[in-house]
Amino acid sequence: MTEQTQQERKPANKRKDQSVSESGFATKAIHAAQTPDPTTGAMVLPIYQTTTYAQQAVGVNKGFTYSRTGNPTVQVLEDSLNILEKGQGGACFGTGMAAITAVFALLSQGDHAIISSVVYGGTPRLCNMILSRYGLKFSYVDTGDVDTVRAALSPKTKLIFVETPANPTLKLTDIRAISEIKGDAKLVVDNTFLTPALQIPLDLGADITLHSTTKFIEGHNSTVGGAIITKTKKDHEDLKYLQNAMGLIQSPFNAWLTLRGLKTLDVRMKRHCENAQIIAEYLEGNPKVTKVLYPGLNSFPQASIARRQHSQGHGGLLAFELKGGVKSGLKFASSLSLITLAENLGAVETMVTHPATMTHAAMSKQARLGAGITDGLIRLSVGLEDVDDLIFDLDQSIKKATS
Ligand SMILES: Cc1ncc(COP(=O)(O)O)c(C=O)c1O
């Protein structure tokens, strides 16, 4: 049994009351902010599909005025994620990229940001192609190495943006270690790959946690969305201001679907971890596979950070390379039958991606190779199917691709 499960399974006589703050993660994900509708008793929160709200008098209202500024369904998702990530405020966005845009919009002309050299390809595209035009400066460094981050800091550094585990090589950053050297810069952690079920960055010293809720949080390949949870009320207020001013909002319907996904997050993450660990070990034992990257393997270069930082498993993502490089990698991707070739990750269905030509195609070849995203690398998002069926499909496809 893991440390966290032991903590969560508090003996009844050690609990003060039945309050949300005393509950375990799975209970919070189901009940914390999602209470039955007070007007009708409906067990499931309604989709408040409305643009505006009747006001009782000028300046007198029930907390909502216009759905760009606030919407009751979206607000419940924001409150739920805030409770799970242990923050002081949550804000939900139309996509993960909208959330990332908002976080960088906290900066002003001349400010400098440090970004992990391995991140989802859309982040450097946003920074290099768009935000650099507004006088922001970016350095891409190996945030897995604390000394490299220290060397890149300057008085102008206002933000350190890390993704851990990172897309697609699973490279880790020691959040606690970076929080201790960051000075006044805000440490932002993209927690998309693990979710608060497995890692709570604010507990580890981060200032801001960010998600593409498109992935594990919603978990069913049905929406796009993003979220930001902050350690301080001030950062939350600043982000809500930016969100309203820039129109970077989530829709009530997507928020409702995401809330539905959230209710099963804990149980899904456990199965993602279980399946991914078994598959990583199978791949490691397959002579046609030349490299496997999964933080739960003893061979993973940063296995000690993984054990310290991840609470009850290492997530559903892994990456690997086949003998024969790019050619066999591409043949493998098109020979699968149960597993789908697709851009997304973190859903119930197992999906495979070729990062060099798909998710990270926007990066220059030099930056890609520098970050370890080789042309033959395959990313696997392990879903919730029976693991034997997944291994059967991987096996037949590896055989076809390498014969
Ligand atoms: C780690 C990570 N962060 C952010 C994003 C961007 O999220 P979205 O696609 O919801 O805009 C992605 C997308 O793949 C991602 O993998």
CSV table of N, CA and C and ligand atoms in Angstrom, one decimal, residues 94-100 119-123 161 163 165-167 190-193 210-215 223-226 343-345 359-360 379, ligand 1:
chain,number,residue,atom,x,y,z
A,94,GLY,N,-10.7,27.6,-22.3
A,94,GLY,CA,-11.2,26.9,-23.5
A,94,GLY,C,-10.3,25.7,-23.9
A,95,THR,N,-9.0,25.8,-23.7
A,95,THR,CA,-8.1,24.8,-24.0
A,95,THR,C,-6.9,24.9,-23.0
A,96,GLY,N,-6.0,23.9,-23.0
A,96,GLY,CA,-4.8,24.0,-22.3
A,96,GLY,C,-4.0,25.1,-22.8
A,97,MET,N,-3.9,25.4,-24.1
A,97,MET,CA,-3.1,26.5,-24.7
A,97,MET,C,-3.7,27.8,-24.2
A,98,ALA,N,-5.0,27.9,-24.0
A,98,ALA,CA,-5.6,29.2,-23.5
A,98,ALA,C,-5.1,29.4,-22.1
A,99,ALA,N,-5.0,28.4,-21.3
A,99,ALA,CA,-4.5,28.5,-19.9
A,99,ALA,C,-3.0,28.9,-20.0
A,100,ILE,N,-2.2,28.3,-20.9
A,100,ILE,CA,-0.8,28.7,-21.0
A,100,ILE,C,-0.6,30.1,-21.5
A,119,VAL,N,8.9,20.1,-23.5
A,119,VAL,CA,7.5,20.5,-23.2
A,119,VAL,C,6.6,20.2,-24.4
A,120,TYR,N,5.3,20.2,-24.2
A,120,TYR,CA,4.4,20.1,-25.3
A,120,TYR,C,4.8,21.1,-26.4
A,121,GLY,N,4.8,20.7,-27.7
A,121,GLY,CA,5.3,21.6,-28.8
A,121,GLY,C,4.6,22.9,-28.9
A,122,GLY,N,3.3,22.9,-28.5
A,122,GLY,CA,2.5,24.1,-28.6
A,122,GLY,C,3.0,25.3,-27.7
A,123,THR,N,3.7,24.9,-26.6
A,123,THR,CA,4.2,26.0,-25.7
A,123,THR,C,5.3,26.8,-26.3
A,161,PHE,N,8.7,27.9,-16.2
A,161,PHE,CA,7.6,27.1,-16.7
A,161,PHE,C,8.1,25.6,-16.9
A,163,GLU,N,7.2,21.3,-17.2
A,163,GLU,CA,6.2,20.3,-17.4
A,163,GLU,C,6.9,19.0,-16.9
A,165,PRO,N,5.9,15.0,-15.4
A,165,PRO,CA,6.7,14.5,-16.5
A,165,PRO,C,6.4,15.3,-17.8
A,166,ALA,N,7.4,15.4,-18.7
A,166,ALA,CA,7.3,16.2,-19.8
A,166,ALA,C,6.9,15.4,-21.1
A,167,ASN,N,6.2,16.1,-21.9
A,167,ASN,CA,5.7,15.5,-23.2
A,167,ASN,C,6.8,15.6,-24.3
A,190,ASP,N,3.1,22.5,-15.3
A,190,ASP,CA,2.1,21.9,-16.1
A,190,ASP,C,1.9,20.4,-15.6
A,191,ASN,N,0.8,20.2,-14.9
A,191,ASN,CA,0.6,18.9,-14.2
A,191,ASN,C,-0.3,18.0,-15.0
A,192,THR,N,-0.4,18.2,-16.3
A,192,THR,CA,-1.3,17.5,-17.2
A,192,THR,C,-1.1,16.0,-17.2
A,193,PHE,N,0.2,15.5,-17.1
A,193,PHE,CA,0.5,14.1,-17.2
A,193,PHE,C,0.1,13.3,-16.0
A,210,LEU,N,-1.0,24.1,-13.7
A,210,LEU,CA,-1.7,24.3,-14.9
A,210,LEU,C,-2.1,22.9,-15.5
A,211,HIS,N,-3.2,22.9,-16.3
A,211,HIS,CA,-3.6,21.6,-16.9
A,211,HIS,C,-4.2,21.8,-18.3
A,212,SER,N,-3.9,20.8,-19.2
A,212,SER,CA,-4.8,20.6,-20.3
A,212,SER,C,-5.8,19.6,-19.8
A,213,THR,N,-7.0,20.1,-19.4
A,213,THR,CA,-8.0,19.1,-18.9
A,213,THR,C,-8.5,18.2,-20.0
A,214,THR,N,-8.2,18.6,-21.3
A,214,THR,CA,-8.4,17.7,-22.4
A,214,THR,C,-8.0,16.3,-22.2
A,215,LYS,N,-7.0,16.2,-21.3
A,215,LYS,CA,-6.3,14.9,-21.2
A,215,LYS,C,-6.9,14.1,-20.0
A,223,THR,N,-13.6,16.5,-25.0
A,223,THR,CA,-13.6,17.9,-24.8
A,223,THR,C,-12.2,18.4,-25.1
A,224,VAL,N,-12.1,19.8,-25.2
A,224,VAL,CA,-10.8,20.4,-25.0
A,224,VAL,C,-11.0,21.4,-23.8
A,225,GLY,N,-10.0,21.6,-23.0
A,225,GLY,CA,-10.1,22.5,-21.9
A,225,GLY,C,-8.8,22.7,-21.2
A,226,GLY,N,-8.8,23.8,-20.4
A,226,GLY,CA,-7.5,24.0,-19.6
A,226,GLY,C,-7.9,24.5,-18.2
A,343,GLU,N,-3.6,12.2,-31.9
A,343,GLU,CA,-2.8,13.3,-31.3
A,343,GLU,C,-3.0,13.3,-29.8
A,344,ASN,N,-4.2,12.9,-29.3
A,344,ASN,CA,-4.5,13.1,-27.9
A,344,ASN,C,-3.8,12.1,-27.0
A,345,LEU,N,-3.9,12.3,-25.7
A,345,LEU,CA,-3.4,11.4,-24.7
A,345,LEU,C,-4.3,11.5,-23.5
A,359,THR,N,2.7,15.8,-32.6
A,359,THR,CA,2.6,16.8,-31.5
A,359,THR,C,3.7,17.8,-31.4
A,360,HIS,N,4.9,17.4,-31.9
A,360,HIS,CA,6.1,18.3,-31.7
A,360,HIS,C,6.6,18.8,-33.1
A,379,ARG,N,5.3,7.7,-28.8
A,379,ARG,CA,4.6,8.0,-27.5
A,379,ARG,C,3.4,7.1,-27.3
B,1,LIG,C1,1.4,18.7,-21.4
B,1,LIG,C2,0.5,19.5,-22.2
B,1,LIG,N1,0.2,20.7,-21.9
B,1,LIG,C3,-0.6,21.5,-22.6
B,1,LIG,C4,-1.2,21.0,-23.8
B,1,LIG,C5,-2.1,21.9,-24.6
B,1,LIG,O1,-3.4,21.6,-24.3
B,1,LIG,P1,-4.7,21.7,-25.3
B,1,LIG,O2,-4.4,20.8,-26.4
B,1,LIG,O3,-5.8,21.4,-24.4
B,1,LIG,O4,-4.7,23.1,-25.8
B,1,LIG,C6,-0.9,19.7,-24.2
B,1,LIG,C7,-1.5,19.2,-25.4
B,1,LIG,O5,-1.2,18.1,-25.9
B,1,LIG,C8,-0.1,18.9,-23.4
B,1,LIG,O6,0.3,17.7,-23.7
